Amino acid sequence: MFVKTMSEIEAMLPIDRRKIRVMFDSGVTSKIAETYMRSQYDAINRSLGIDVDILTIGTQSEWRQKIRSAYRDGVGAIVVGLYHTIVDEQGSNVSADSILSWTNEHSPVPLFGFWDFSIGEGKAAGGVVLFGQTQGEAAGKSVMAILEGESANDIPINVGKKGKAIYHAKEMARWGLTPPTDWIEVD
């Protein structure tokens, strides 16, 4: 899914802006996703010829700095991963909605996402995404296996590999982008 996402985004970017910044919070789930993505980085760089900058960020001020500096850093698009464990300067959790809203308002480059909840008006323009329901069902199967006696240590961490390509028309238009024809428009 990561390679497909990068390929689809890359096709929409100007030739001189083939760098994609992927931003995650510093939570456990983000670190698992980051490890998986880094394992695929060389293949993406070699086959697609794009540079992917994968960041894990803990604070709101660092998040904001990386958003603001994207264009100056040669980035053509930002993929918003997870952003639910970002804290402010006092160490208090910042609401996910406010992180995404601020990011949408201040990003100098188009935004994309990996999860369905990050796509829409005032959010990211689109992406090849995982759906929370699918993730919940997979988690439920793991819980049932544990309740049936399987050791949690024997159940592998499941990284989503199959996504659905969706977009929000207004956000795509805002950036002058045309989504691939197989992407599905969402409200």
Backbone as JSON Lines, residues from 0, in Angstrom:
{"i":0,"aa":"M","n":[0.82,-1.19,0.0],"ca":[0.0,0.0,0.0],"c":[0.86,1.26,0.0]}
{"i":1,"aa":"F","n":[1.96,1.24,0.75],"ca":[2.83,2.41,0.82],"c":[3.41,2.75,-0.54]}
{"i":2,"aa":"V","n":[3.88,1.72,-1.27],"ca":[4.46,1.95,-2.59],"c":[3.4,2.5,-3.54]}
{"i":3,"aa":"K","n":[2.19,1.91,-3.51],"ca":[1.11,2.38,-4.37],"c":[0.77,3.83,-4.05]}
{"i":4,"aa":"T","n":[0.68,4.17,-2.78],"ca":[0.37,5.54,-2.37],"c":[1.42,6.51,-2.92]}
{"i":5,"aa":"M","n":[2.68,6.19,-2.73],"ca":[3.75,7.08,-3.2],"c":[3.71,7.22,-4.73]}
{"i":6,"aa":"S","n":[3.45,6.12,-5.43],"ca":[3.38,6.15,-6.88],"c":[2.22,7.03,-7.37]}
{"i":7,"aa":"E","n":[1.07,6.89,-6.74],"ca":[-0.12,7.67,-7.13],"c":[0.09,9.16,-6.86]}
{"i":8,"aa":"I","n":[0.68,9.49,-5.72],"ca":[0.94,10.89,-5.39],"c":[1.98,11.47,-6.34]}
{"i":9,"aa":"E","n":[3.04,10.72,-6.56],"ca":[4.13,11.18,-7.43],"c":[3.62,11.56,-8.81]}
{"i":10,"aa":"A","n":[2.65,10.82,-9.32],"ca":[2.12,11.09,-10.66],"c":[1.39,12.43,-10.73]}
{"i":11,"aa":"M","n":[0.96,12.97,-9.59],"ca":[0.24,14.24,-9.57],"c":[1.17,15.44,-9.35]}
{"i":12,"aa":"L","n":[2.42,15.19,-9.0],"ca":[3.33,16.27,-8.64],"c":[4.11,16.81,-9.84]}
{"i":13,"aa":"P","n":[4.5,18.09,-9.76],"ca":[5.37,18.64,-10.81],"c":[6.71,17.89,-10.82]}
{"i":14,"aa":"I","n":[7.33,17.82,-11.95],"ca":[8.57,17.08,-12.13],"c":[9.68,17.56,-11.18]}
{"i":15,"aa":"D","n":[9.67,18.85,-10.83],"ca":[10.72,19.39,-9.96],"c":[10.37,19.29,-8.47]}
{"i":16,"aa":"R","n":[9.28,18.63,-8.14],"ca":[8.83,18.5,-6.74],"c":[8.53,17.04,-6.42]}
{"i":17,"aa":"R","n":[9.48,16.16,-6.65],"ca":[9.26,14.72,-6.45],"c":[9.76,14.24,-5.09]}
{"i":18,"aa":"K","n":[9.62,15.09,-4.11],"ca":[9.97,14.7,-2.74],"c":[8.67,14.71,-1.93]}
{"i":19,"aa":"I","n":[8.43,13.62,-1.21],"ca":[7.23,13.5,-0.4],"c":[7.63,13.39,1.06]}
{"i":20,"aa":"R","n":[7.03,14.22,1.88],"ca":[7.28,14.19,3.33],"c":[6.14,13.42,4.0]}
{"i":21,"aa":"V","n":[6.48,12.36,4.7],"ca":[5.5,11.56,5.44],"c":[5.67,11.9,6.92]}
{"i":22,"aa":"M","n":[4.58,12.37,7.54],"ca":[4.67,12.83,8.92],"c":[3.81,11.98,9.85]}
{"i":23,"aa":"F","n":[4.43,11.51,10.91],"ca":[3.77,10.73,11.95],"c":[4.03,11.37,13.31]}
{"i":24,"aa":"D","n":[3.14,11.08,14.25],"ca":[3.43,11.41,15.64],"c":[4.45,10.4,16.15]}
{"i":25,"aa":"S","n":[4.77,10.44,17.42],"ca":[5.81,9.55,17.94],"c":[5.23,8.37,18.72]}
{"i":26,"aa":"G","n":[3.96,8.05,18.49],"ca":[3.31,6.93,19.17],"c":[3.81,5.58,18.68]}
{"i":27,"aa":"V","n":[3.45,4.54,19.4],"ca":[3.89,3.18,19.09],"c":[3.42,2.75,17.7]}
{"i":28,"aa":"T","n":[2.16,3.0,17.38],"ca":[1.63,2.61,16.06],"c":[2.4,3.3,14.95]}
{"i":29,"aa":"S","n":[2.72,4.57,15.15],"ca":[3.49,5.31,14.15],"c":[4.87,4.72,13.96]}
{"i":30,"aa":"K","n":[5.5,4.3,15.04],"ca":[6.85,3.74,14.93],"c":[6.83,2.41,14.18]}
{"i":31,"aa":"I","n":[5.78,1.62,14.37],"ca":[5.64,0.37,13.63],"c":[5.47,0.68,12.14]}
{"i":32,"aa":"A","n":[4.6,1.64,11.82],"ca":[4.38,2.02,10.42],"c":[5.66,2.58,9.81]}
{"i":33,"aa":"E","n":[6.39,3.39,10.57],"ca":[7.63,3.97,10.07],"c":[8.64,2.88,9.72]}
{"i":34,"aa":"T","n":[8.78,1.89,10.59],"ca":[9.72,0.8,10.35],"c":[9.36,0.06,9.05]}
{"i":35,"aa":"Y","n":[8.08,-0.21,8.88],"ca":[7.61,-0.88,7.67],"c":[7.92,-0.04,6.43]}
{"i":36,"aa":"M","n":[7.65,1.25,6.49],"ca":[7.87,2.13,5.34],"c":[9.35,2.26,5.01]}
{"i":37,"aa":"R","n":[10.16,2.37,6.03],"ca":[11.61,2.48,5.79],"c":[12.14,1.22,5.1]}
{"i":38,"aa":"S","n":[11.53,0.06,5.4],"ca":[11.97,-1.18,4.77],"c":[11.67,-1.17,3.26]}
{"i":39,"aa":"Q","n":[10.74,-0.33,2.83],"ca":[10.38,-0.25,1.42],"c":[10.99,0.97,0.72]}
{"i":40,"aa":"Y","n":[11.7,1.8,1.46],"ca":[12.2,3.06,0.92],"c":[13.09,2.87,-0.3]}
{"i":41,"aa":"D","n":[14.05,1.97,-0.23],"ca":[14.99,1.8,-1.35],"c":[14.26,1.41,-2.63]}
{"i":42,"aa":"A","n":[13.27,0.55,-2.52],"ca":[12.52,0.13,-3.71],"c":[11.76,1.32,-4.31]}
{"i":43,"aa":"I","n":[11.21,2.15,-3.46],"ca":[10.48,3.33,-3.94],"c":[11.43,4.29,-4.63]}
{"i":44,"aa":"N","n":[12.53,4.56,-3.99],"ca":[13.49,5.49,-4.56],"c":[14.03,4.99,-5.89]}
{"i":45,"aa":"R","n":[14.36,3.7,-5.94],"ca":[14.93,3.11,-7.15],"c":[13.89,3.02,-8.27]}
{"i":46,"aa":"S","n":[12.7,2.54,-7.97],"ca":[11.72,2.31,-9.05],"c":[10.96,3.57,-9.44]}
{"i":47,"aa":"L","n":[10.68,4.45,-8.48],"ca":[9.89,5.64,-8.79],"c":[10.73,6.9,-8.94]}
{"i":48,"aa":"G","n":[11.95,6.86,-8.43],"ca":[12.81,8.04,-8.52],"c":[12.35,9.2,-7.65]}
{"i":49,"aa":"I","n":[11.67,8.89,-6.57],"ca":[11.25,9.95,-5.66],"c":[11.93,9.78,-4.32]}
{"i":50,"aa":"D","n":[12.06,10.89,-3.64],"ca":[12.65,10.9,-2.31],"c":[11.52,10.97,-1.31]}
{"i":51,"aa":"V","n":[11.56,10.11,-0.31],"ca":[10.54,10.1,0.72],"c":[11.21,10.42,2.05]}
{"i":52,"aa":"D","n":[10.74,11.48,2.68],"ca":[11.26,11.96,3.96],"c":[10.26,11.52,5.04]}
{"i":53,"aa":"I","n":[10.6,10.48,5.83],"ca":[9.69,9.94,6.84],"c":[10.09,10.51,8.2]}
{"i":54,"aa":"L","n":[9.15,11.22,8.84],"ca":[9.42,11.86,10.12],"c":[8.49,11.35,11.21]}
{"i":55,"aa":"T","n":[9.03,11.18,12.41],"ca":[8.2,10.96,13.6],"c":[8.42,12.16,14.5]}
{"i":56,"aa":"I","n":[7.32,12.75,14.93],"ca":[7.35,14.04,15.62],"c":[6.57,13.95,16.92]}
{"i":57,"aa":"G","n":[7.11,14.53,17.97],"ca":[6.46,14.46,19.27],"c":[5.71,15.72,19.67]}
{"i":58,"aa":"T","n":[6.17,16.88,19.2],"ca":[5.57,18.13,19.69],"c":[4.87,18.93,18.6]}
{"i":59,"aa":"Q","n":[3.91,19.72,19.05],"ca":[3.16,20.58,18.14],"c":[4.08,21.59,17.45]}
{"i":60,"aa":"S","n":[5.03,22.14,18.19],"ca":[5.91,23.14,17.58],"c":[6.78,22.52,16.49]}
{"i":61,"aa":"E","n":[7.29,21.31,16.7],"ca":[8.09,20.65,15.66],"c":[7.2,20.29,14.47]}
{"i":62,"aa":"W","n":[5.98,19.81,14.72],"ca":[5.04,19.49,13.64],"c":[4.81,20.72,12.77]}
{"i":63,"aa":"R","n":[4.52,21.83,13.43],"ca":[4.24,23.07,12.7],"c":[5.45,23.53,11.89]}
{"i":64,"aa":"Q","n":[6.63,23.41,12.47],"ca":[7.86,23.82,11.77],"c":[8.06,22.97,10.52]}
{"i":65,"aa":"K","n":[7.82,21.67,10.6],"ca":[8.01,20.78,9.45],"c":[6.95,21.02,8.37]}
{"i":66,"aa":"I","n":[5.75,21.43,8.77],"ca":[4.73,21.79,7.78],"c":[5.14,23.08,7.07]}
{"i":67,"aa":"R","n":[5.48,24.09,7.86],"ca":[5.82,25.4,7.28],"c":[7.03,25.34,6.36]}
{"i":68,"aa":"S","n":[7.99,24.49,6.68],"ca":[9.25,24.46,5.91],"c":[9.18,23.53,4.7]}
{"i":69,"aa":"A","n":[8.08,22.86,4.48],"ca":[8.0,21.83,3.42],"c":[8.4,22.36,2.05]}
{"i":70,"aa":"Y","n":[7.8,23.43,1.6],"ca":[8.11,23.93,0.26],"c":[9.58,24.35,0.16]}
{"i":71,"aa":"R","n":[10.05,25.06,1.16],"ca":[11.45,25.51,1.19],"c":[12.41,24.31,1.18]}
{"i":72,"aa":"D","n":[11.96,23.18,1.74],"ca":[12.79,21.97,1.78],"c":[12.68,21.13,0.5]}
{"i":73,"aa":"G","n":[11.97,21.65,-0.5],"ca":[11.85,20.94,-1.77],"c":[10.76,19.88,-1.83]}
{"i":74,"aa":"V","n":[9.89,19.88,-0.82],"ca":[8.82,18.89,-0.74],"c":[7.68,19.26,-1.69]}
{"i":75,"aa":"G","n":[7.15,18.26,-2.4],"ca":[6.03,18.48,-3.31],"c":[4.69,18.13,-2.71]}
{"i":76,"aa":"A","n":[4.69,17.27,-1.69],"ca":[3.45,16.86,-1.02],"c":[3.79,16.33,0.36]}
{"i":77,"aa":"I","n":[2.81,16.43,1.24],"ca":[2.93,15.88,2.59],"c":[1.87,14.8,2.75]}
{"i":78,"aa":"V","n":[2.29,13.67,3.28],"ca":[1.34,12.63,3.66],"c":[1.23,12.66,5.18]}
{"i":79,"aa":"V","n":[0.02,12.92,5.64],"ca":[-0.24,12.97,7.07],"c":[-0.54,11.55,7.53]}
{"i":80,"aa":"G","n":[0.36,11.01,8.34],"ca":[0.14,9.67,8.9],"c":[-0.72,9.8,10.13]}
{"i":81,"aa":"L","n":[-0.2,9.41,11.25],"ca":[-0.92,9.58,12.52],"c":[-0.44,10.85,13.21]}
{"i":82,"aa":"Y","n":[-1.33,11.47,13.96],"ca":[-1.03,12.75,14.6],"c":[-1.76,12.86,15.94]}
{"i":83,"aa":"H","n":[-2.07,11.72,16.52],"ca":[-2.93,11.68,17.7],"c":[-2.19,11.76,19.04]}
{"i":84,"aa":"T","n":[-0.86,11.63,19.02],"ca":[-0.11,11.71,20.29],"c":[0.76,12.96,20.37]}
{"i":85,"aa":"I","n":[0.52,13.92,19.5],"ca":[1.28,15.19,19.52],"c":[0.95,15.94,20.82]}
{"i":86,"aa":"V","n":[1.98,16.49,21.45],"ca":[1.79,17.27,22.68],"c":[2.25,18.7,22.47]}
{"i":87,"aa":"D","n":[1.7,19.6,23.29],"ca":[2.12,21.0,23.24],"c":[3.35,21.19,24.12]}
{"i":88,"aa":"E","n":[3.77,22.44,24.27],"ca":[4.99,22.73,25.03],"c":[4.87,22.4,26.52]}
{"i":89,"aa":"Q","n":[3.64,22.28,27.02],"ca":[3.43,21.91,28.42],"c":[3.31,20.4,28.6]}
{"i":90,"aa":"G","n":[3.37,19.65,27.49],"ca":[3.25,18.2,27.55],"c":[1.83,17.7,27.5]}
{"i":91,"aa":"S","n":[0.87,18.58,27.26],"ca":[-0.53,18.17,27.16],"c":[-0.85,17.74,25.73]}
{"i":92,"aa":"N","n":[-1.69,16.72,25.61],"ca":[-2.08,16.22,24.3],"c":[-2.84,17.29,23.54]}
{"i":93,"aa":"V","n":[-2.52,17.45,22.25],"ca":[-3.22,18.37,21.37],"c":[-4.24,17.55,20.59]}
{"i":94,"aa":"S","n":[-5.46,18.04,20.48],"ca":[-6.5,17.25,19.81],"c":[-6.1,16.97,18.36]}
{"i":95,"aa":"A","n":[-6.43,15.76,17.92],"ca":[-6.12,15.35,16.55],"c":[-6.81,16.26,15.54]}
{"i":96,"aa":"D","n":[-8.04,16.65,15.83],"ca":[-8.77,17.54,14.91],"c":[-8.06,18.87,14.74]}
{"i":97,"aa":"S","n":[-7.53,19.42,15.83],"ca":[-6.85,20.72,15.71],"c":[-5.53,20.59,14.96]}
{"i":98,"aa":"I","n":[-4.84,19.46,15.12],"ca":[-3.59,19.24,14.37],"c":[-3.89,19.19,12.88]}
{"i":99,"aa":"L","n":[-4.9,18.4,12.49],"ca":[-5.21,18.24,11.07],"c":[-5.75,19.54,10.47]}
{"i":100,"aa":"S","n":[-6.6,20.23,11.21],"ca":[-7.16,21.49,10.73],"c":[-6.05,22.53,10.52]}
{"i":101,"aa":"W","n":[-5.18,22.68,11.52],"ca":[-4.07,23.63,11.4],"c":[-3.19,23.25,10.2]}
{"i":102,"aa":"T","n":[-2.91,21.97,10.05],"ca":[-2.06,21.49,8.96],"c":[-2.68,21.85,7.62]}
{"i":103,"aa":"N","n":[-3.98,21.63,7.47],"ca":[-4.68,21.97,6.24],"c":[-4.59,23.47,5.94]}
{"i":104,"aa":"E","n":[-4.76,24.29,6.95],"ca":[-4.75,25.74,6.77],"c":[-3.37,26.3,6.45]}
{"i":105,"aa":"H","n":[-2.31,25.66,6.92],"ca":[-0.97,26.24,6.83],"c":[0.0,25.53,5.89]}
{"i":106,"aa":"S","n":[-0.38,24.38,5.38],"ca":[0.56,23.67,4.51],"c":[0.77,24.42,3.2]}
{"i":107,"aa":"P","n":[2.03,24.57,2.79],"ca":[2.31,25.22,1.51],"c":[2.26,24.23,0.33]}
{"i":108,"aa":"V","n":[2.04,22.95,0.61],"ca":[1.98,21.92,-0.42],"c":[0.77,21.03,-0.18]}
{"i":109,"aa":"P","n":[0.32,20.28,-1.2],"ca":[-0.85,19.41,-1.05],"c":[-0.67,18.37,0.05]}
{"i":110,"aa":"L","n":[-1.79,18.06,0.7],"ca":[-1.82,17.06,1.77],"c":[-2.51,15.79,1.3]}
{"i":111,"aa":"F","n":[-1.95,14.66,1.7],"ca":[-2.55,13.36,1.45],"c":[-2.58,12.61,2.77]}
{"i":112,"aa":"G","n":[-3.28,11.48,2.82],"ca":[-3.38,10.72,4.06],"c":[-3.32,9.23,3.83]}
{"i":113,"aa":"F","n":[-3.15,8.49,4.92],"ca":[-3.11,7.02,4.91],"c":[-4.37,6.4,5.49]}
{"i":114,"aa":"W","n":[-5.18,7.19,6.21],"ca":[-6.37,6.67,6.86],"c":[-7.59,7.46,6.41]}
{"i":115,"aa":"D","n":[-8.72,6.79,6.31],"ca":[-9.94,7.41,5.81],"c":[-10.35,8.65,6.59]}
{"i":116,"aa":"F","n":[-10.13,8.66,7.89],"ca":[-10.56,9.79,8.72],"c":[-9.77,11.07,8.47]}
{"i":117,"aa":"S","n":[-8.67,10.96,7.72],"ca":[-7.86,12.15,7.46],"c":[-8.18,12.82,6.12]}
{"i":118,"aa":"I","n":[-9.13,12.27,5.36],"ca":[-9.47,12.8,4.04],"c":[-10.81,13.54,4.1]}
{"i":119,"aa":"G","n":[-10.86,14.74,3.52],"ca":[-12.12,15.47,3.46],"c":[-11.89,16.97,3.45]}
{"i":120,"aa":"E","n":[-12.97,17.71,3.43],"ca":[-12.86,19.16,3.43],"c":[-12.19,19.64,4.72]}
{"i":121,"aa":"G","n":[-11.19,20.49,4.57],"ca":[-10.44,20.98,5.72],"c":[-9.43,19.96,6.24]}
{"i":122,"aa":"K","n":[-9.21,18.92,5.47],"ca":[-8.28,17.85,5.84],"c":[-7.35,17.6,4.66]}
{"i":123,"aa":"A","n":[-6.95,16.35,4.46],"ca":[-6.11,15.98,3.33],"c":[-6.96,15.81,2.07]}
{"i":124,"aa":"A","n":[-6.34,15.98,0.9],"ca":[-7.05,15.92,-0.37],"c":[-7.42,14.51,-0.79]}
{"i":125,"aa":"G","n":[-6.61,13.54,-0.42],"ca":[-6.9,12.17,-0.81],"c":[-5.78,11.24,-0.43]}
{"i":126,"aa":"G","n":[-5.89,10.0,-0.89],"ca":[-4.85,9.03,-0.62],"c":[-5.36,7.62,-0.81]}
{"i":127,"aa":"V","n":[-4.42,6.68,-0.84],"ca":[-4.76,5.27,-0.81],"c":[-4.78,4.92,0.67]}
{"i":128,"aa":"V","n":[-5.99,4.73,1.2],"ca":[-6.17,4.74,2.65],"c":[-6.66,3.41,3.22]}
{"i":129,"aa":"L","n":[-6.38,3.25,4.49],"ca":[-6.95,2.17,5.3],"c":[-8.2,2.72,5.97]}
{"i":130,"aa":"F","n":[-9.13,1.83,6.26],"ca":[-10.36,2.24,6.93],"c":[-10.37,1.72,8.36]}
{"i":131,"aa":"G","n":[-10.79,2.57,9.27],"ca":[-10.85,2.21,10.68],"c":[-11.64,0.94,10.92]}
{"i":132,"aa":"Q","n":[-12.73,0.74,10.2],"ca":[-13.56,-0.45,10.39],"c":[-12.76,-1.71,10.08]}
{"i":133,"aa":"T","n":[-12.02,-1.7,8.99],"ca":[-11.21,-2.85,8.61],"c":[-10.15,-3.14,9.66]}
{"i":134,"aa":"Q","n":[-9.53,-2.07,10.15],"ca":[-8.51,-2.23,11.19],"c":[-9.13,-2.8,12.47]}
{"i":135,"aa":"G","n":[-10.33,-2.32,12.81],"ca":[-11.03,-2.82,14.0],"c":[-11.4,-4.29,13.87]}
{"i":136,"aa":"E","n":[-11.84,-4.69,12.69],"ca":[-12.17,-6.1,12.46],"c":[-10.94,-6.99,12.62]}
{"i":137,"aa":"A","n":[-9.81,-6.53,12.1],"ca":[-8.56,-7.29,12.23],"c":[-8.16,-7.4,13.7]}
{"i":138,"aa":"A","n":[-8.32,-6.3,14.44],"ca":[-7.99,-6.33,15.87],"c":[-8.92,-7.29,16.6]}
{"i":139,"aa":"G","n":[-10.18,-7.28,16.22],"ca":[-11.16,-8.19,16.84],"c":[-10.79,-9.65,16.62]}
{"i":140,"aa":"K","n":[-10.3,-9.98,15.43],"ca":[-9.87,-11.36,15.14],"c":[-8.7,-11.76,16.03]}
{"i":141,"aa":"S","n":[-7.78,-10.82,16.25],"ca":[-6.64,-11.1,17.13],"c":[-7.11,-11.33,18.56]}
{"i":142,"aa":"V","n":[-8.04,-10.51,19.02],"ca":[-8.58,-10.67,20.38],"c":[-9.27,-12.02,20.51]}
{"i":143,"aa":"M","n":[-10.06,-12.38,19.51],"ca":[-10.76,-13.67,19.56],"c":[-9.76,-14.83,19.61]}
{"i":144,"aa":"A","n":[-8.68,-14.73,18.86],"ca":[-7.65,-15.78,18.88],"c":[-7.05,-15.91,20.27]}
{"i":145,"aa":"I","n":[-6.81,-14.77,20.92],"ca":[-6.25,-14.79,22.28],"c":[-7.26,-15.41,23.24]}
{"i":146,"aa":"L","n":[-8.53,-15.02,23.12],"ca":[-9.57,-15.58,24.0],"c":[-9.75,-17.08,23.79]}
{"i":147,"aa":"E","n":[-9.41,-17.55,22.59],"ca":[-9.51,-18.98,22.3],"c":[-8.24,-19.74,22.68]}
{"i":148,"aa":"G","n":[-7.29,-19.04,23.32],"ca":[-6.12,-19.72,23.86],"c":[-4.81,-19.48,23.15]}
{"i":149,"aa":"E","n":[-4.83,-18.79,22.02],"ca":[-3.57,-18.52,21.32],"c":[-2.78,-17.46,22.1]}
{"i":150,"aa":"S","n":[-1.47,-17.66,22.17],"ca":[-0.62,-16.69,22.86],"c":[-0.52,-15.4,22.05]}
{"i":151,"aa":"A","n":[-0.64,-14.28,22.72],"ca":[-0.49,-12.98,22.05],"c":[0.88,-12.86,21.39]}
{"i":152,"aa":"N","n":[1.87,-13.51,21.95],"ca":[3.22,-13.48,21.38],"c":[3.3,-14.18,20.02]}
{"i":153,"aa":"D","n":[2.33,-15.08,19.75],"ca":[2.32,-15.8,18.49],"c":[1.52,-15.09,17.39]}
{"i":154,"aa":"I","n":[0.89,-13.99,17.73],"ca":[0.08,-13.25,16.76],"c":[0.93,-12.1,16.22]}
{"i":155,"aa":"P","n":[1.22,-12.12,14.92],"ca":[2.08,-11.07,14.37],"c":[1.38,-9.71,14.33]}
{"i":156,"aa":"I","n":[2.18,-8.67,14.37],"ca":[1.64,-7.33,14.19],"c":[1.22,-7.23,12.73]}
{"i":157,"aa":"N","n":[0.01,-6.77,12.52],"ca":[-0.55,-6.72,11.18],"c":[-0.47,-5.29,10.65]}
{"i":158,"aa":"V","n":[0.31,-5.09,9.6],"ca":[0.42,-3.79,8.96],"c":[-0.5,-3.83,7.74]}
{"i":159,"aa":"G","n":[-1.44,-2.87,7.65],"ca":[-2.37,-2.83,6.53],"c":[-1.64,-2.75,5.21]}
{"i":160,"aa":"K","n":[-2.02,-3.6,4.28],"ca":[-1.34,-3.64,2.98],"c":[-2.26,-3.34,1.81]}
{"i":161,"aa":"K","n":[-3.56,-3.3,2.07],"ca":[-4.51,-3.08,0.99],"c":[-5.38,-1.88,1.34]}
{"i":162,"aa":"G","n":[-5.34,-0.88,0.5],"ca":[-6.11,0.32,0.76],"c":[-7.06,0.64,-0.38]}
{"i":163,"aa":"K","n":[-7.85,1.66,-0.17],"ca":[-8.8,2.13,-1.16],"c":[-8.44,3.58,-1.48]}
{"i":164,"aa":"A","n":[-8.39,3.91,-2.76],"ca":[-8.01,5.25,-3.19],"c":[-9.23,6.17,-3.18]}
{"i":165,"aa":"I","n":[-9.17,7.21,-2.34],"ca":[-10.28,8.16,-2.23],"c":[-9.76,9.59,-2.3]}
{"i":166,"aa":"Y","n":[-10.67,10.53,-2.61],"ca":[-10.27,11.94,-2.64],"c":[-11.48,12.82,-2.34]}
{"i":167,"aa":"H","n":[-11.17,14.06,-1.94],"ca":[-12.18,15.09,-1.74],"c":[-11.99,16.12,-2.84]}
{"i":168,"aa":"A","n":[-13.03,16.32,-3.66],"ca":[-12.91,17.17,-4.86],"c":[-12.47,18.59,-4.53]}
{"i":169,"aa":"K","n":[-13.04,19.2,-3.5],"ca":[-12.7,20.58,-3.17],"c":[-11.23,20.71,-2.77]}
{"i":170,"aa":"E","n":[-10.74,19.77,-2.0],"ca":[-9.33,19.82,-1.59],"c":[-8.4,19.57,-2.78]}
{"i":171,"aa":"M","n":[-8.76,18.66,-3.66],"ca":[-7.95,18.43,-4.87],"c":[-7.92,19.7,-5.72]}
{"i":172,"aa":"A","n":[-9.1,20.33,-5.9],"ca":[-9.18,21.55,-6.71],"c":[-8.36,22.67,-6.1]}
{"i":173,"aa":"R","n":[-8.37,22.76,-4.79],"ca":[-7.59,23.79,-4.09],"c":[-6.13,23.76,-4.52]}
{"i":174,"aa":"W","n":[-5.6,22.57,-4.76],"ca":[-4.19,22.42,-5.13],"c":[-3.99,22.28,-6.64]}
{"i":175,"aa":"G","n":[-5.07,22.36,-7.4],"ca":[-4.96,22.22,-8.85],"c":[-4.58,20.81,-9.28]}
{"i":176,"aa":"L","n":[-5.0,19.82,-8.49],"ca":[-4.64,18.43,-8.78],"c":[-5.82,17.67,-9.39]}
{"i":177,"aa":"T","n":[-5.5,16.72,-10.24],"ca":[-6.49,15.82,-10.81],"c":[-6.18,14.43,-10.28]}
{"i":178,"aa":"P","n":[-7.1,13.84,-9.53],"ca":[-6.82,12.5,-9.0],"c":[-6.84,11.46,-10.11]}
{"i":179,"aa":"P","n":[-6.16,10.35,-9.9],"ca":[-6.24,9.26,-10.88],"c":[-7.71,8.84,-11.08]}
{"i":180,"aa":"T","n":[-8.02,8.33,-12.25],"ca":[-9.41,8.03,-12.59],"c":[-10.03,6.93,-11.73]}
{"i":181,"aa":"D","n":[-9.22,6.09,-11.12],"ca":[-9.79,5.03,-10.29],"c":[-10.0,5.44,-8.83]}
{"i":182,"aa":"W","n":[-9.66,6.68,-8.5],"ca":[-9.9,7.15,-7.14],"c":[-11.39,7.47,-6.99]}
{"i":183,"aa":"I","n":[-11.93,7.24,-5.8],"ca":[-13.35,7.44,-5.52],"c":[-13.55,8.75,-4.75]}
{"i":184,"aa":"E","n":[-14.47,9.56,-5.22],"ca":[-14.77,10.83,-4.55],"c":[-15.56,10.57,-3.27]}
{"i":185,"aa":"V","n":[-15.17,11.28,-2.2],"ca":[-15.89,11.21,-0.92],"c":[-16.36,12.6,-0.52]}
{"i":186,"aa":"D","n":[-17.35,12.64,0.35],"ca":[-17.87,13.93,0.86],"c":[-16.98,14.48,1.94]}
